[in-house]
Short mmCIF file of C-alpha atoms in Angstrom, two decimals:
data_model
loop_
_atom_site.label_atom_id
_atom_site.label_comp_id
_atom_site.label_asym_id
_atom_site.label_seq_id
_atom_site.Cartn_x
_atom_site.Cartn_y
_atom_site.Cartn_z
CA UNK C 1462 -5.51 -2.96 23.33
CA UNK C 1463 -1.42 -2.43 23.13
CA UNK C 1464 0.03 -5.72 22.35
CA UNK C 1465 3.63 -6.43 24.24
CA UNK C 1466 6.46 -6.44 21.81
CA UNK C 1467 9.77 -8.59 23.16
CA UNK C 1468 12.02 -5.63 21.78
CA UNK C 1469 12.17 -2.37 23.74
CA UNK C 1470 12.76 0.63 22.41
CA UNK C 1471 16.29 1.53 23.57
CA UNK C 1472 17.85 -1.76 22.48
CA UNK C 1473 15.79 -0.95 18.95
CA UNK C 1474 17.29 2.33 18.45
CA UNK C 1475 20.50 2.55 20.32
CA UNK C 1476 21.84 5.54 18.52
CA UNK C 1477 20.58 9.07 19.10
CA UNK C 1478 20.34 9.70 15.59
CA UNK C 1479 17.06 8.43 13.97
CA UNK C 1480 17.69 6.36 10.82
CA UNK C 1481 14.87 6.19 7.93
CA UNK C 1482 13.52 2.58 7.43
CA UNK C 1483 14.80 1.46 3.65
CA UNK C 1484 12.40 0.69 1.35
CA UNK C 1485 12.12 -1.94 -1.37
CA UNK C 1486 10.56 -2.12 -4.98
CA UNK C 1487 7.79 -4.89 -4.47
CA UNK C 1488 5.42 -4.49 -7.59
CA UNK C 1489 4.27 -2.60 -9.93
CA UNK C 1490 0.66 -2.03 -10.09
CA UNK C 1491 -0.85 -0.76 -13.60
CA UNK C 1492 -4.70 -0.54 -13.44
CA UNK C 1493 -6.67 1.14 -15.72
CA UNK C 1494 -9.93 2.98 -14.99
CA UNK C 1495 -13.36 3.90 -16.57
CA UNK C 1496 -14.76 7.32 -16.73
CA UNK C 1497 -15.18 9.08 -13.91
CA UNK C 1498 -18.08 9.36 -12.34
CA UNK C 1499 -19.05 12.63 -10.62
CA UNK C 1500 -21.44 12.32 -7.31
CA UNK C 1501 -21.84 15.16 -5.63
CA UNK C 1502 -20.91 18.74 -4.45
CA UNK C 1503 -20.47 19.65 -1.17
CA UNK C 1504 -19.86 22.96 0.47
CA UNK C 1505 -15.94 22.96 -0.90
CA UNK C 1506 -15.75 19.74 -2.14
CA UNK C 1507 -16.08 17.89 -4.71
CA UNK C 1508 -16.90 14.02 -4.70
CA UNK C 1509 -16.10 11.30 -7.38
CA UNK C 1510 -15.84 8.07 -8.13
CA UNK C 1511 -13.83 6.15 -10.80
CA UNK C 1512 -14.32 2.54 -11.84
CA UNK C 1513 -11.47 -0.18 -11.73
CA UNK C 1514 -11.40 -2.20 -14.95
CA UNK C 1515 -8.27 -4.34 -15.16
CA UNK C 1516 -4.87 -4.03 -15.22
CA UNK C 1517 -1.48 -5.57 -14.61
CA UNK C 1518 0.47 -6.67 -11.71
CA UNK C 1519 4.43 -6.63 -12.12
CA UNK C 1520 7.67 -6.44 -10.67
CA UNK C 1521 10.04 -8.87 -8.19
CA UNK C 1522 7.61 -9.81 -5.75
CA UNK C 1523 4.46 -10.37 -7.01
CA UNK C 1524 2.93 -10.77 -10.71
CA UNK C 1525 -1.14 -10.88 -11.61
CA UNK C 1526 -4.26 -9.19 -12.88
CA UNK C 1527 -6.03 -6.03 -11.63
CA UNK C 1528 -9.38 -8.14 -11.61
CA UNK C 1529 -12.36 -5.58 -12.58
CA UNK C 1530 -13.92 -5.28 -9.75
CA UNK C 1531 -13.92 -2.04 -7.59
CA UNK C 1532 -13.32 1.50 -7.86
CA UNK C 1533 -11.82 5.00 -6.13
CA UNK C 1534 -13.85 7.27 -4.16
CA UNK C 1535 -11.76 10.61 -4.31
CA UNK C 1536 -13.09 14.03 -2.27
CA UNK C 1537 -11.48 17.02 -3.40
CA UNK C 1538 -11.28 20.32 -1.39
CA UNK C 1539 -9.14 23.26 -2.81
CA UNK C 1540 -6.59 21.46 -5.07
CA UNK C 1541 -6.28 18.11 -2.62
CA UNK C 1542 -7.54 14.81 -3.34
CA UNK C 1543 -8.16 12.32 -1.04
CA UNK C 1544 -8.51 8.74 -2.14
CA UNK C 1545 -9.99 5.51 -1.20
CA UNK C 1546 -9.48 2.70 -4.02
CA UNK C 1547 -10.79 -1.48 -3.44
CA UNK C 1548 -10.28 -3.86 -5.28
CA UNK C 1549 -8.66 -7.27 -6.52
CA UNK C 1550 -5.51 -8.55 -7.50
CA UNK C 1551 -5.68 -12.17 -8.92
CA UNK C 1552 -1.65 -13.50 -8.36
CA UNK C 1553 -0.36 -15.30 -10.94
CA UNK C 1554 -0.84 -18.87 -8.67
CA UNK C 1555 -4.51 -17.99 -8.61
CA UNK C 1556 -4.63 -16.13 -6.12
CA UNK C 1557 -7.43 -13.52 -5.04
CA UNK C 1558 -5.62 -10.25 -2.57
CA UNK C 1559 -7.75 -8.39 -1.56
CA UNK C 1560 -6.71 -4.40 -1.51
CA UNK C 1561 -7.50 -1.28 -0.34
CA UNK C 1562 -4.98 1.67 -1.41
CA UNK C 1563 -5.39 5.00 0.23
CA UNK C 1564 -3.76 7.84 -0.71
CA UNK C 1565 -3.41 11.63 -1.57
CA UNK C 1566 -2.98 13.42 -5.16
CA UNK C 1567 -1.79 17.44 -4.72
CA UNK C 1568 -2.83 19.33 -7.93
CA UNK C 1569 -0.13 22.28 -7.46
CA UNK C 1570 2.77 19.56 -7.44
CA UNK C 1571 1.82 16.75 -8.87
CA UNK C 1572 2.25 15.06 -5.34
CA UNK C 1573 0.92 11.22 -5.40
CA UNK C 1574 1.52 8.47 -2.76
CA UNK C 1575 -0.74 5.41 -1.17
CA UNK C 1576 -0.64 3.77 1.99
CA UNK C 1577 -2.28 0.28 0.63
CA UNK C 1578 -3.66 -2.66 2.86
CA UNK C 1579 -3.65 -6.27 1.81
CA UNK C 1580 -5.89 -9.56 2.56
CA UNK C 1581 -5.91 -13.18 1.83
CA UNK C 1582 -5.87 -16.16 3.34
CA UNK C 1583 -3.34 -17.77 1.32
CA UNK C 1584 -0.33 -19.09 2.78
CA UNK C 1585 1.91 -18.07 -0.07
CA UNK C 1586 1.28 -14.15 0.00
CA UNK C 1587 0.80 -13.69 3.75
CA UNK C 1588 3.74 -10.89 3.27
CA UNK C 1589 1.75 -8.67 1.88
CA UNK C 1590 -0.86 -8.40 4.93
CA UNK C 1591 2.20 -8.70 7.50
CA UNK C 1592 4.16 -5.37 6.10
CA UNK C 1593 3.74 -1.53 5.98
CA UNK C 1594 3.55 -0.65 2.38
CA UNK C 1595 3.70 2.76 0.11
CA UNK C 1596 3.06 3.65 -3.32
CA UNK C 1597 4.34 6.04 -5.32
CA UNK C 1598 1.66 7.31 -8.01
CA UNK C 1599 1.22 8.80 -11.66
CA UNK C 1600 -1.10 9.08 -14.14
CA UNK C 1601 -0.05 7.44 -17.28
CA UNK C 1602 -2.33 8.48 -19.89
CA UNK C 1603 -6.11 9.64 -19.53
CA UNK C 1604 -7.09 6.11 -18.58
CA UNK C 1605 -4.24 4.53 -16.61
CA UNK C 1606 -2.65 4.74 -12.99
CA UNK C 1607 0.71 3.45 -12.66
CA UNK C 1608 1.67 2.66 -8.82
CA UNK C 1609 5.01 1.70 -7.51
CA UNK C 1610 4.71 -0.15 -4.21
CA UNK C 1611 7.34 -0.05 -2.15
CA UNK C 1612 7.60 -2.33 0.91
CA UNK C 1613 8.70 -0.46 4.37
CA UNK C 1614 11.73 -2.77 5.91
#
């Protein structure tokens, strides 16, 4: 169902040229993985899945654990990766967020970003499920993802 918003588009944008929302450095998420674990092979596809084991939270908005719990499902097809990740972030109030980080790794570039979703029910870190949110990706060493998440203003 479309839900009625009080502010119209022309009074939103009033200027014919379209200006880029800003972003801002939230966290930083370090989690490290397990060994991969290959499932199957499809016609052109290959399909994986790689065990979350811990990791850090950082940065100005939020600070915690990777708890290690979850994993990534990743499908590849003809140097693209598509990912699913889930898993839990314990804040450092005690906090459980839930997460589920989506995303795309391009082998010819080294292109990696997420598009991450957030629960809880706590009061505190409602922000996280009431924004748009990207990460920016890398691999930082054979056992190790580094994320940047950047909240959309």
């Amino acid at each position: 169902p479309r839900v009625h918003r009080s502010v119209s588009a022309s009074s939103r944008w009033p200027d014919a040229v379209p200006t880029p929302p800003a972003l801002r450095h939230a966290f930083d998420l370090t989690v490290d993985v397990a060994p991969t674990h290959r499932i199957g092979h499809g016609d052109g596809e290959l399909l994986e899945f790689t065990p979350i084991v811990g990791g850090v939270v950082t940065g100005p908005m939020l600070h915690g654990t990777v708890e290690p719990f979850g994993g990534d499902w990743s499908t590849s097809r003809r140097g693209v990766c598509s990912l699913e990740a889930r898993y839990l972030i314990r804040a450092a109030d005690g906090t459980t967020i839930d997460i589920v980080n989506r995303g795309v790794w391009r082998e010819r570039d080294g292109y990696f970003r997420t598009s991450p979703e957030f629960r809880t029910d706590s009061a505190e870190h409602r922000w996280l499920t009431e924004h748009v949110f990207v990460g920016d990706a890398a691999d930082d060493g054979p056992d190790r993802i580094l994320i940047r998440m950047y909240l959309v203003e």
